[in-house]
Amino acid sequence: MDNRRDFLKKSALVSAGLAVPALSSCACLDTIRAKVPMKTRQVNSALVVWYSQTGNTRRYGRLMAKTMQKQGVKVTACDLREADLGKIGEYDLLVVGSPVFYYDAPEYVQQWVGSLPVLAGMPVAAYVSFGGPEGNQYNAACSILERLVQKQGVPVAQKAFMNLGSYPLSWAGDKINKTPWKHHSLPDRQTYGQVREYARYVLQQVAKGQPAEFSKKLTLREISTYFGPIWWTKRSIEKHYLMEDQCIACGTCEEKCPSGAIDLADYSVNREACVLCFGCLNNCPAQAVYMQYDGTRLIGFQEFLKAKKIKILEPAELKS
Ligand SMILES: Cc1cc2nc3c(=O)[nH]c(=O)nc-3n(C[C@H](O)[C@H](O)[C@H](O)COP(=O)(O)O)c2cc1C
């Protein structure tokens, strides 16, 4: 008999399948192209920002920054929450990095881009890090560029980098022992080579003054993003709370939560506000976040790495 997750998955796919003809007939997947001329062909200074829950996207962003610095560019690289929005107009290039969550760029990233001032022809690029081979990554990166174009950014490139998945349901219950790790990709030298190459490519495209155009692809996974995947998945999480006696009050869960759903003052989790990013569970150093799925307790990314004795290779530039 199907378990609940399979049932939800199948229902979502069937609904999505039924919606394909309807959606294909409406011209909703517009081409993403510049609306204004590129303001410069010379990148003296760049801003590389990322949203990163478990460090993968951050690692790539930092490596891109180092690569651009080697090309003589002055780079500010930081979490997007730390970027000084008032100074964005001073940069010659903006690169935005994000994980793929639920087949798309997280709402939080999209809102951040929406909060930017007008970019007035600034070259922009996007990259995503993702955890599985079929995760709608291209479209997720397009979502970011789409918003940047609305802010008068001029798109030059986008790229997706495969990574170790950080989605706790993929190692839930006894799957942790059964999961064949060969199917999961750890970043290696080749991956980091691709990141460096992408950083150089972005600079080259700006130097050529060549804007790029992208169109989202109409895929089943793209369509499933219209059917509230977070809402559906949340229904399968039976328990989600903080264990007061185990908590060391370090504040990591509050800091990682993009929706303000956690309040350490009373150890509460607002499950309505929660966007099910697993940032709390994946990062708690004291295993004080309790989440239950299909009758078993979920473990977070850090514990998962320990259980599987997985060590993530750091690129040489970031070791010092
Ligand atoms: C809530 C959640 C949803 C995810 N959804 C997807 C997905 O739809 N497609 C995919 O390829 N990877 C998915 N992943 C895997 C992440 O995109 C991947 O692990 C990414 O590298 C995490 O980046 P970070 O370490 O910077 O947070 C998901 C991970 C989480 C935690």
mmCIF file of C-alpha atoms and ligand atoms in Angstrom:
data_model
loop_
_atom_site.group_PDB
_atom_site.id
_atom_site.type_symbol
_atom_site.label_atom_id
_atom_site.label_comp_id
_atom_site.label_asym_id
_atom_site.label_seq_id
_atom_site.Cartn_x
_atom_site.Cartn_y
_atom_site.Cartn_z
ATOM 1 C CA MET A 1 0.000 0.000 0.000
ATOM 2 C CA ASP A 2 1.210 3.500 -0.797
ATOM 3 C CA ASN A 3 2.357 5.560 2.131
ATOM 4 C CA ARG A 4 1.059 9.078 2.539
ATOM 5 C CA ARG A 5 4.041 10.700 0.870
ATOM 6 C CA ASP A 6 3.700 8.581 -2.250
ATOM 7 C CA PHE A 7 0.021 9.367 -2.334
ATOM 8 C CA LEU A 8 0.672 13.114 -2.114
ATOM 9 C CA LYS A 9 3.370 12.854 -4.739
ATOM 10 C CA LYS A 10 1.100 10.959 -7.106
ATOM 11 C CA SER A 11 -1.815 13.360 -6.543
ATOM 12 C CA ALA A 12 0.445 16.325 -7.276
ATOM 13 C CA LEU A 13 1.778 14.708 -10.441
ATOM 14 C CA VAL A 14 -1.686 13.727 -11.666
ATOM 15 C CA SER A 15 -3.004 17.261 -11.029
ATOM 16 C CA ALA A 16 0.053 18.668 -12.745
ATOM 17 C CA GLY A 17 -0.431 16.314 -15.697
ATOM 18 C CA LEU A 18 -4.022 17.446 -16.077
ATOM 19 C CA ALA A 19 -2.932 21.052 -15.963
ATOM 20 C CA VAL A 20 -0.299 20.766 -18.712
ATOM 21 C CA PRO A 21 -2.627 21.379 -21.656
ATOM 22 C CA ALA A 22 -4.345 24.251 -19.880
ATOM 23 C CA LEU A 23 -1.104 25.929 -18.940
ATOM 24 C CA SER A 24 0.592 25.346 -22.284
ATOM 25 C CA SER A 25 -2.222 27.142 -24.021
ATOM 26 C CA CYS A 26 -1.651 30.337 -22.058
ATOM 27 C CA ALA A 27 1.483 32.283 -22.826
ATOM 28 C CA CYS A 28 2.650 32.374 -19.215
ATOM 29 C CA LEU A 29 6.294 31.434 -19.778
ATOM 30 C CA ASP A 30 7.581 34.689 -21.206
ATOM 31 C CA THR A 31 11.123 35.127 -22.448
ATOM 32 C CA ILE A 32 13.335 36.744 -19.873
ATOM 33 C CA ARG A 33 15.217 39.508 -21.621
ATOM 34 C CA ALA A 34 16.695 42.883 -20.788
ATOM 35 C CA LYS A 35 14.317 45.835 -20.805
ATOM 36 C CA VAL A 36 17.052 48.458 -20.710
ATOM 37 C CA PRO A 37 20.617 48.734 -22.122
ATOM 38 C CA MET A 38 23.528 47.361 -20.094
ATOM 39 C CA LYS A 39 25.006 50.183 -18.042
ATOM 40 C CA THR A 40 28.646 49.068 -18.316
ATOM 41 C CA ARG A 41 31.004 46.635 -20.029
ATOM 42 C CA GLN A 42 33.693 47.045 -17.416
ATOM 43 C CA VAL A 43 33.315 45.249 -14.094
ATOM 44 C CA ASN A 44 35.406 47.027 -11.492
ATOM 45 C CA SER A 45 33.272 46.031 -8.548
ATOM 46 C CA ALA A 46 30.787 43.215 -8.071
ATOM 47 C CA LEU A 47 28.330 42.149 -5.419
ATOM 48 C CA VAL A 48 27.916 38.400 -4.960
ATOM 49 C CA VAL A 49 25.104 37.493 -2.580
ATOM 50 C CA TRP A 50 23.553 34.217 -1.579
ATOM 51 C CA TYR A 51 20.828 32.688 0.495
ATOM 52 C CA SER A 52 22.151 29.506 2.034
ATOM 53 C CA GLN A 53 20.691 27.242 4.703
ATOM 54 C CA THR A 54 23.317 24.531 4.902
ATOM 55 C CA GLY A 55 26.344 26.161 3.286
ATOM 56 C CA ASN A 56 26.344 24.776 -0.262
ATOM 57 C CA THR A 57 25.211 27.941 -2.028
ATOM 58 C CA ARG A 58 27.457 30.019 0.197
ATOM 59 C CA ARG A 59 30.501 27.919 -0.714
ATOM 60 C CA TYR A 60 29.863 28.466 -4.416
ATOM 61 C CA GLY A 61 29.278 32.193 -3.932
ATOM 62 C CA ARG A 62 32.527 32.591 -2.031
ATOM 63 C CA LEU A 63 34.416 30.654 -4.691
ATOM 64 C CA MET A 64 32.941 32.832 -7.440
ATOM 65 C CA ALA A 65 34.012 35.898 -5.474
ATOM 66 C CA LYS A 66 37.592 34.602 -5.120
ATOM 67 C CA THR A 67 37.727 33.826 -8.841
ATOM 68 C CA MET A 68 36.542 37.308 -9.775
ATOM 69 C CA GLN A 69 39.018 38.863 -7.363
ATOM 70 C CA LYS A 70 41.807 37.016 -9.178
ATOM 71 C CA GLN A 71 40.605 38.785 -12.345
ATOM 72 C CA GLY A 72 41.126 42.137 -10.635
ATOM 73 C CA VAL A 73 37.501 42.770 -9.633
ATOM 74 C CA LYS A 74 36.723 44.257 -6.223
ATOM 75 C CA VAL A 75 34.100 41.894 -4.823
ATOM 76 C CA THR A 76 31.746 42.131 -1.881
ATOM 77 C CA ALA A 77 30.473 38.650 -1.073
ATOM 78 C CA CYS A 78 27.875 38.066 1.624
ATOM 79 C CA ASP A 79 24.579 36.584 2.720
ATOM 80 C CA LEU A 80 21.861 38.571 1.010
ATOM 81 C CA ARG A 81 20.553 39.723 4.375
ATOM 82 C CA GLU A 82 23.849 41.499 5.018
ATOM 83 C CA ALA A 83 23.984 43.387 1.718
ATOM 84 C CA ASP A 84 23.667 47.161 1.963
ATOM 85 C CA LEU A 85 20.785 47.807 -0.434
ATOM 86 C CA GLY A 86 21.450 51.537 -0.386
ATOM 87 C CA LYS A 87 24.821 50.941 -2.062
ATOM 88 C CA ILE A 88 23.750 48.463 -4.716
ATOM 89 C CA GLY A 89 23.782 51.099 -7.462
ATOM 90 C CA GLU A 90 27.552 51.478 -6.943
ATOM 91 C CA TYR A 91 28.316 47.991 -8.274
ATOM 92 C CA ASP A 92 28.929 47.050 -11.912
ATOM 93 C CA LEU A 93 27.587 43.509 -11.493
ATOM 94 C CA LEU A 94 25.186 41.662 -9.209
ATOM 95 C CA VAL A 95 25.253 37.874 -8.804
ATOM 96 C CA VAL A 96 22.481 36.192 -6.801
ATOM 97 C CA GLY A 97 22.815 32.611 -5.554
ATOM 98 C CA SER A 98 20.101 30.430 -4.078
ATOM 99 C CA PRO A 99 19.305 26.811 -3.300
ATOM 100 C CA VAL A 100 16.410 25.183 -5.118
ATOM 101 C CA PHE A 101 13.578 24.522 -2.675
ATOM 102 C CA TYR A 102 10.445 22.740 -3.845
ATOM 103 C CA TYR A 103 11.411 23.050 -7.513
ATOM 104 C CA ASP A 104 11.868 26.812 -7.368
ATOM 105 C CA ALA A 105 13.912 29.615 -5.874
ATOM 106 C CA PRO A 106 12.634 30.080 -2.291
ATOM 107 C CA GLU A 107 10.036 32.792 -1.827
ATOM 108 C CA TYR A 108 12.448 34.490 0.552
ATOM 109 C CA VAL A 109 14.994 35.029 -2.243
ATOM 110 C CA GLN A 110 12.324 36.237 -4.617
ATOM 111 C CA GLN A 111 11.078 38.718 -2.027
ATOM 112 C CA TRP A 112 14.615 39.956 -1.442
ATOM 113 C CA VAL A 113 15.076 40.631 -5.159
ATOM 114 C CA GLY A 114 11.684 42.340 -5.129
ATOM 115 C CA SER A 115 12.940 44.653 -2.374
ATOM 116 C CA LEU A 116 15.925 45.893 -4.417
ATOM 117 C CA PRO A 117 16.056 49.451 -5.715
ATOM 118 C CA VAL A 118 15.951 49.983 -9.487
ATOM 119 C CA LEU A 119 19.116 48.466 -10.999
ATOM 120 C CA ALA A 120 19.141 50.778 -14.042
ATOM 121 C CA GLY A 121 20.902 48.475 -16.502
ATOM 122 C CA MET A 122 23.224 46.686 -14.075
ATOM 123 C CA PRO A 123 24.423 43.320 -15.453
ATOM 124 C CA VAL A 124 22.966 40.510 -13.339
ATOM 125 C CA ALA A 125 23.593 36.777 -13.096
ATOM 126 C CA ALA A 126 22.041 33.972 -11.072
ATOM 127 C CA TYR A 127 23.126 30.555 -9.899
ATOM 128 C CA VAL A 128 21.411 27.838 -7.924
ATOM 129 C CA SER A 129 22.704 24.894 -5.972
ATOM 130 C CA PHE A 130 20.500 21.837 -5.949
ATOM 131 C CA GLY A 131 20.305 18.370 -4.538
ATOM 132 C CA GLY A 132 18.915 16.067 -7.182
ATOM 133 C CA PRO A 133 19.115 15.525 -10.909
ATOM 134 C CA GLU A 134 15.505 16.419 -11.679
ATOM 135 C CA GLY A 135 14.775 19.380 -9.476
ATOM 136 C CA ASN A 136 13.657 22.042 -11.989
ATOM 137 C CA GLN A 137 16.908 23.939 -11.420
ATOM 138 C CA TYR A 138 17.015 25.804 -14.719
ATOM 139 C CA ASN A 139 13.575 27.263 -14.094
ATOM 140 C CA ALA A 140 14.480 28.123 -10.496
ATOM 141 C CA ALA A 141 17.435 30.179 -11.713
ATOM 142 C CA CYS A 142 15.124 31.760 -14.308
ATOM 143 C CA SER A 143 12.768 32.824 -11.490
ATOM 144 C CA ILE A 144 15.579 34.842 -9.958
ATOM 145 C CA LEU A 145 16.552 36.451 -13.267
ATOM 146 C CA GLU A 146 12.918 37.213 -14.007
ATOM 147 C CA ARG A 147 12.674 39.283 -10.844
ATOM 148 C CA LEU A 148 16.022 40.931 -11.455
ATOM 149 C CA VAL A 149 14.869 41.973 -14.930
ATOM 150 C CA GLN A 150 11.755 43.537 -13.370
ATOM 151 C CA LYS A 151 14.221 45.670 -11.408
ATOM 152 C CA GLN A 152 15.937 46.689 -14.668
ATOM 153 C CA GLY A 153 18.827 44.280 -14.259
ATOM 154 C CA VAL A 154 20.351 43.044 -17.541
ATOM 155 C CA PRO A 155 20.690 39.233 -17.486
ATOM 156 C CA VAL A 156 24.024 37.843 -18.667
ATOM 157 C CA ALA A 157 24.086 34.256 -17.385
ATOM 158 C CA GLN A 158 22.607 31.605 -15.155
ATOM 159 C CA LYS A 159 23.883 28.238 -13.937
ATOM 160 C CA ALA A 160 22.951 25.341 -11.659
ATOM 161 C CA PHE A 161 25.496 23.436 -9.578
ATOM 162 C CA MET A 162 24.734 19.938 -8.363
ATOM 163 C CA ASN A 163 25.186 19.313 -4.693
ATOM 164 C CA LEU A 164 24.424 17.141 -1.748
ATOM 165 C CA GLY A 165 20.690 17.362 -1.055
ATOM 166 C CA SER A 166 19.752 18.911 2.264
ATOM 167 C CA TYR A 167 16.131 17.753 2.271
ATOM 168 C CA PRO A 168 15.593 15.666 5.423
ATOM 169 C CA LEU A 169 12.667 13.713 3.985
ATOM 170 C CA SER A 170 15.077 12.145 1.517
ATOM 171 C CA TRP A 171 16.845 10.332 4.371
ATOM 172 C CA ALA A 172 13.838 9.934 6.649
ATOM 173 C CA GLY A 173 13.344 6.815 8.745
ATOM 174 C CA ASP A 174 15.166 3.704 7.623
ATOM 175 C CA LYS A 175 15.982 5.308 4.271
ATOM 176 C CA ILE A 176 19.105 6.633 5.939
ATOM 177 C CA ASN A 177 20.550 3.141 5.880
ATOM 178 C CA LYS A 178 19.158 2.217 2.510
ATOM 179 C CA THR A 179 19.975 5.363 0.564
ATOM 180 C CA PRO A 180 22.521 4.497 -2.135
ATOM 181 C CA TRP A 181 24.970 7.360 -1.825
ATOM 182 C CA LYS A 182 26.398 6.902 -5.263
ATOM 183 C CA HIS A 183 23.292 8.636 -6.578
ATOM 184 C CA HIS A 184 24.017 11.708 -4.569
ATOM 185 C CA SER A 185 26.573 14.150 -5.706
ATOM 186 C CA LEU A 186 29.122 15.673 -3.405
ATOM 187 C CA PRO A 187 30.882 18.732 -4.775
ATOM 188 C CA ASP A 188 34.296 17.684 -6.098
ATOM 189 C CA ARG A 189 37.176 19.288 -7.999
ATOM 190 C CA GLN A 190 35.163 19.208 -11.182
ATOM 191 C CA THR A 191 32.235 21.016 -9.564
ATOM 192 C CA TYR A 192 34.529 23.724 -8.268
ATOM 193 C CA GLY A 193 36.111 23.962 -11.721
ATOM 194 C CA GLN A 194 32.638 24.658 -13.116
ATOM 195 C CA VAL A 195 32.044 27.358 -10.521
ATOM 196 C CA ARG A 196 35.313 29.125 -11.375
ATOM 197 C CA GLU A 197 34.548 28.834 -15.066
ATOM 198 C CA TYR A 198 31.095 30.315 -14.523
ATOM 199 C CA ALA A 199 32.538 33.288 -12.637
ATOM 200 C CA ARG A 200 34.912 34.003 -15.541
ATOM 201 C CA TYR A 201 32.121 33.492 -18.079
ATOM 202 C CA VAL A 202 29.918 36.070 -16.332
ATOM 203 C CA LEU A 203 32.719 38.653 -16.529
ATOM 204 C CA GLN A 204 33.316 37.835 -20.203
ATOM 205 C CA GLN A 205 29.655 38.271 -21.077
ATOM 206 C CA VAL A 206 29.621 41.707 -19.488
ATOM 207 C CA ALA A 207 32.833 42.641 -21.312
ATOM 208 C CA LYS A 208 31.150 41.649 -24.587
ATOM 209 C CA GLY A 209 28.118 43.746 -23.664
ATOM 210 C CA GLN A 210 26.048 40.727 -24.539
ATOM 211 C CA PRO A 211 22.752 40.337 -22.644
ATOM 212 C CA ALA A 212 21.362 36.803 -22.515
ATOM 213 C CA GLU A 213 17.790 35.616 -22.983
ATOM 214 C CA PHE A 214 16.125 32.729 -21.205
ATOM 215 C CA SER A 215 12.739 31.051 -21.301
ATOM 216 C CA LYS A 216 11.394 28.852 -18.568
ATOM 217 C CA LYS A 217 10.628 25.318 -19.676
ATOM 218 C CA LEU A 218 7.146 23.955 -19.221
ATOM 219 C CA THR A 219 7.850 20.865 -17.124
ATOM 220 C CA LEU A 220 5.734 18.851 -14.742
ATOM 221 C CA ARG A 221 7.867 20.046 -11.870
ATOM 222 C CA GLU A 222 7.404 23.644 -12.910
ATOM 223 C CA ILE A 223 3.668 23.141 -12.944
ATOM 224 C CA SER A 224 3.753 21.461 -9.546
ATOM 225 C CA THR A 225 5.096 24.735 -8.100
ATOM 226 C CA TYR A 226 1.649 26.202 -8.777
ATOM 227 C CA PHE A 227 0.031 23.623 -6.514
ATOM 228 C CA GLY A 228 1.459 24.643 -3.152
ATOM 229 C CA PRO A 229 4.143 21.977 -2.642
ATOM 230 C CA ILE A 230 5.111 23.457 0.729
ATOM 231 C CA TRP A 231 1.527 23.359 1.967
ATOM 232 C CA TRP A 232 1.130 19.760 0.859
ATOM 233 C CA THR A 233 4.408 18.613 2.347
ATOM 234 C CA LYS A 234 3.698 20.408 5.609
ATOM 235 C CA ARG A 235 0.595 18.299 6.014
ATOM 236 C CA SER A 236 2.778 15.210 6.154
ATOM 237 C CA ILE A 237 4.923 16.570 9.002
ATOM 238 C CA GLU A 238 3.186 15.224 12.090
ATOM 239 C CA LYS A 239 5.133 17.104 14.769
ATOM 240 C CA HIS A 240 7.368 20.156 14.780
ATOM 241 C CA TYR A 241 8.462 21.714 18.073
ATOM 242 C CA LEU A 242 11.492 22.752 20.119
ATOM 243 C CA MET A 243 12.649 20.579 23.017
ATOM 244 C CA GLU A 244 13.180 23.062 25.814
ATOM 245 C CA ASP A 245 15.265 20.705 27.981
ATOM 246 C CA GLN A 246 17.663 20.024 25.112
ATOM 247 C CA CYS A 247 17.910 23.568 23.723
ATOM 248 C CA ILE A 248 21.124 25.508 24.418
ATOM 249 C CA ALA A 249 19.529 28.824 23.390
ATOM 250 C CA CYS A 250 22.217 29.524 20.764
ATOM 251 C CA GLY A 251 19.641 31.230 18.520
ATOM 252 C CA THR A 252 20.659 29.341 15.365
ATOM 253 C CA CYS A 253 17.116 28.168 14.602
ATOM 254 C CA GLU A 254 15.695 31.685 14.947
ATOM 255 C CA GLU A 255 18.443 33.082 12.769
ATOM 256 C CA LYS A 256 18.028 30.440 10.053
ATOM 257 C CA CYS A 257 14.226 30.685 9.948
ATOM 258 C CA PRO A 258 13.296 32.946 7.008
ATOM 259 C CA SER A 259 9.692 33.397 8.101
ATOM 260 C CA GLY A 260 10.085 34.366 11.768
ATOM 261 C CA ALA A 261 8.224 31.205 12.782
ATOM 262 C CA ILE A 262 10.476 30.416 15.747
ATOM 263 C CA ASP A 263 10.447 32.310 19.015
ATOM 264 C CA LEU A 264 13.023 31.140 21.529
ATOM 265 C CA ALA A 265 11.490 33.337 24.210
ATOM 266 C CA ASP A 266 8.755 30.750 24.641
ATOM 267 C CA TYR A 267 10.248 27.908 22.548
ATOM 268 C CA SER A 268 7.379 28.140 20.101
ATOM 269 C CA VAL A 269 7.165 27.170 16.454
ATOM 270 C CA ASN A 270 4.426 28.888 14.485
ATOM 271 C CA ARG A 271 3.556 26.121 12.085
ATOM 272 C CA GLU A 272 1.296 28.358 10.005
ATOM 273 C CA ALA A 273 4.166 30.755 9.311
ATOM 274 C CA CYS A 274 6.737 27.959 8.798
ATOM 275 C CA VAL A 275 7.809 27.563 5.153
ATOM 276 C CA LEU A 276 9.238 24.096 5.760
ATOM 277 C CA CYS A 277 12.789 24.938 4.738
ATOM 278 C CA PHE A 278 14.189 22.721 7.540
ATOM 279 C CA GLY A 279 16.720 25.439 8.389
ATOM 280 C CA CYS A 280 16.038 24.893 12.114
ATOM 281 C CA LEU A 281 16.349 21.110 12.011
ATOM 282 C CA ASN A 282 19.274 21.106 9.584
ATOM 283 C CA ASN A 283 21.381 23.468 11.682
ATOM 284 C CA CYS A 284 20.522 22.914 15.348
ATOM 285 C CA PRO A 285 23.788 21.950 17.098
ATOM 286 C CA ALA A 286 21.926 20.403 20.055
ATOM 287 C CA GLN A 287 19.322 18.276 18.242
ATOM 288 C CA ALA A 288 16.639 20.251 20.039
ATOM 289 C CA VAL A 289 14.326 20.548 17.043
ATOM 290 C CA TYR A 290 11.818 17.739 16.955
ATOM 291 C CA MET A 291 10.138 16.981 13.647
ATOM 292 C CA GLN A 292 8.220 13.835 12.939
ATOM 293 C CA TYR A 293 7.299 12.359 9.599
ATOM 294 C CA ASP A 294 5.615 9.039 8.933
ATOM 295 C CA GLY A 295 5.900 8.054 12.591
ATOM 296 C CA THR A 296 9.655 8.633 12.863
ATOM 297 C CA ARG A 297 11.800 11.494 14.056
ATOM 298 C CA LEU A 298 13.647 13.356 11.311
ATOM 299 C CA ILE A 299 17.330 14.085 11.612
ATOM 300 C CA GLY A 300 18.991 17.213 10.264
ATOM 301 C CA PHE A 301 21.722 17.723 7.680
ATOM 302 C CA GLN A 302 24.614 17.942 10.166
ATOM 303 C CA GLU A 303 23.631 14.725 11.917
ATOM 304 C CA PHE A 304 23.071 13.101 8.575
ATOM 305 C CA LEU A 305 26.615 13.996 7.449
ATOM 306 C CA LYS A 306 27.945 12.518 10.694
ATOM 307 C CA ALA A 307 25.861 9.351 10.397
ATOM 308 C CA LYS A 308 27.080 8.775 6.852
ATOM 309 C CA LYS A 309 30.655 9.927 7.637
ATOM 310 C CA ILE A 310 30.425 12.421 4.784
ATOM 311 C CA LYS A 311 33.023 15.159 4.588
ATOM 312 C CA ILE A 312 32.458 17.943 2.105
ATOM 313 C CA LEU A 313 35.558 18.904 0.158
ATOM 314 C CA GLU A 314 36.438 22.598 0.449
ATOM 315 C CA PRO A 315 37.865 24.332 -2.630
ATOM 316 C CA ALA A 316 41.519 25.263 -2.185
ATOM 317 C CA GLU A 317 40.822 29.010 -2.238
ATOM 318 C CA LEU A 318 38.507 28.744 0.760
ATOM 319 C CA LYS A 319 40.729 26.601 2.958
ATOM 320 C CA SER A 320 42.769 29.420 4.446
HETATM 321 C C1 LIG B 1 13.188 22.287 1.894
HETATM 322 C C2 LIG B 1 14.086 21.825 0.811
HETATM 323 C C3 LIG B 1 13.580 21.641 -0.476
HETATM 324 C C4 LIG B 1 14.434 21.227 -1.514
HETATM 325 N N1 LIG B 1 13.921 21.083 -2.775
HETATM 326 C C5 LIG B 1 14.742 20.756 -3.796
HETATM 327 C C6 LIG B 1 14.246 20.673 -5.134
HETATM 328 O O1 LIG B 1 13.081 20.896 -5.402
HETATM 329 N N2 LIG B 1 15.125 20.347 -6.123
HETATM 330 C C7 LIG B 1 16.450 20.099 -5.863
HETATM 331 O O2 LIG B 1 17.194 19.804 -6.807
HETATM 332 N N3 LIG B 1 16.953 20.182 -4.609
HETATM 333 C C8 LIG B 1 16.131 20.505 -3.573
HETATM 334 N N4 LIG B 1 16.626 20.629 -2.301
HETATM 335 C C9 LIG B 1 18.090 20.449 -2.074
HETATM 336 C C10 LIG B 1 18.794 21.787 -2.005
HETATM 337 O O3 LIG B 1 18.486 22.591 -3.129
HETATM 338 C C11 LIG B 1 20.331 21.603 -1.999
HETATM 339 O O4 LIG B 1 20.715 20.737 -0.995
HETATM 340 C C12 LIG B 1 21.042 22.935 -1.884
HETATM 341 O O5 LIG B 1 22.393 22.740 -2.281
HETATM 342 C C13 LIG B 1 21.003 23.524 -0.481
HETATM 343 O O6 LIG B 1 21.711 24.726 -0.457
HETATM 344 P P1 LIG B 1 22.262 25.389 0.875
HETATM 345 O O7 LIG B 1 23.212 24.411 1.511
HETATM 346 O O8 LIG B 1 22.975 26.609 0.411
HETATM 347 O O9 LIG B 1 21.109 25.691 1.734
HETATM 348 C C14 LIG B 1 15.805 20.991 -1.247
HETATM 349 C C15 LIG B 1 16.300 21.166 0.052
HETATM 350 C C16 LIG B 1 15.460 21.580 1.066
HETATM 351 C C17 LIG B 1 16.014 21.774 2.456
#
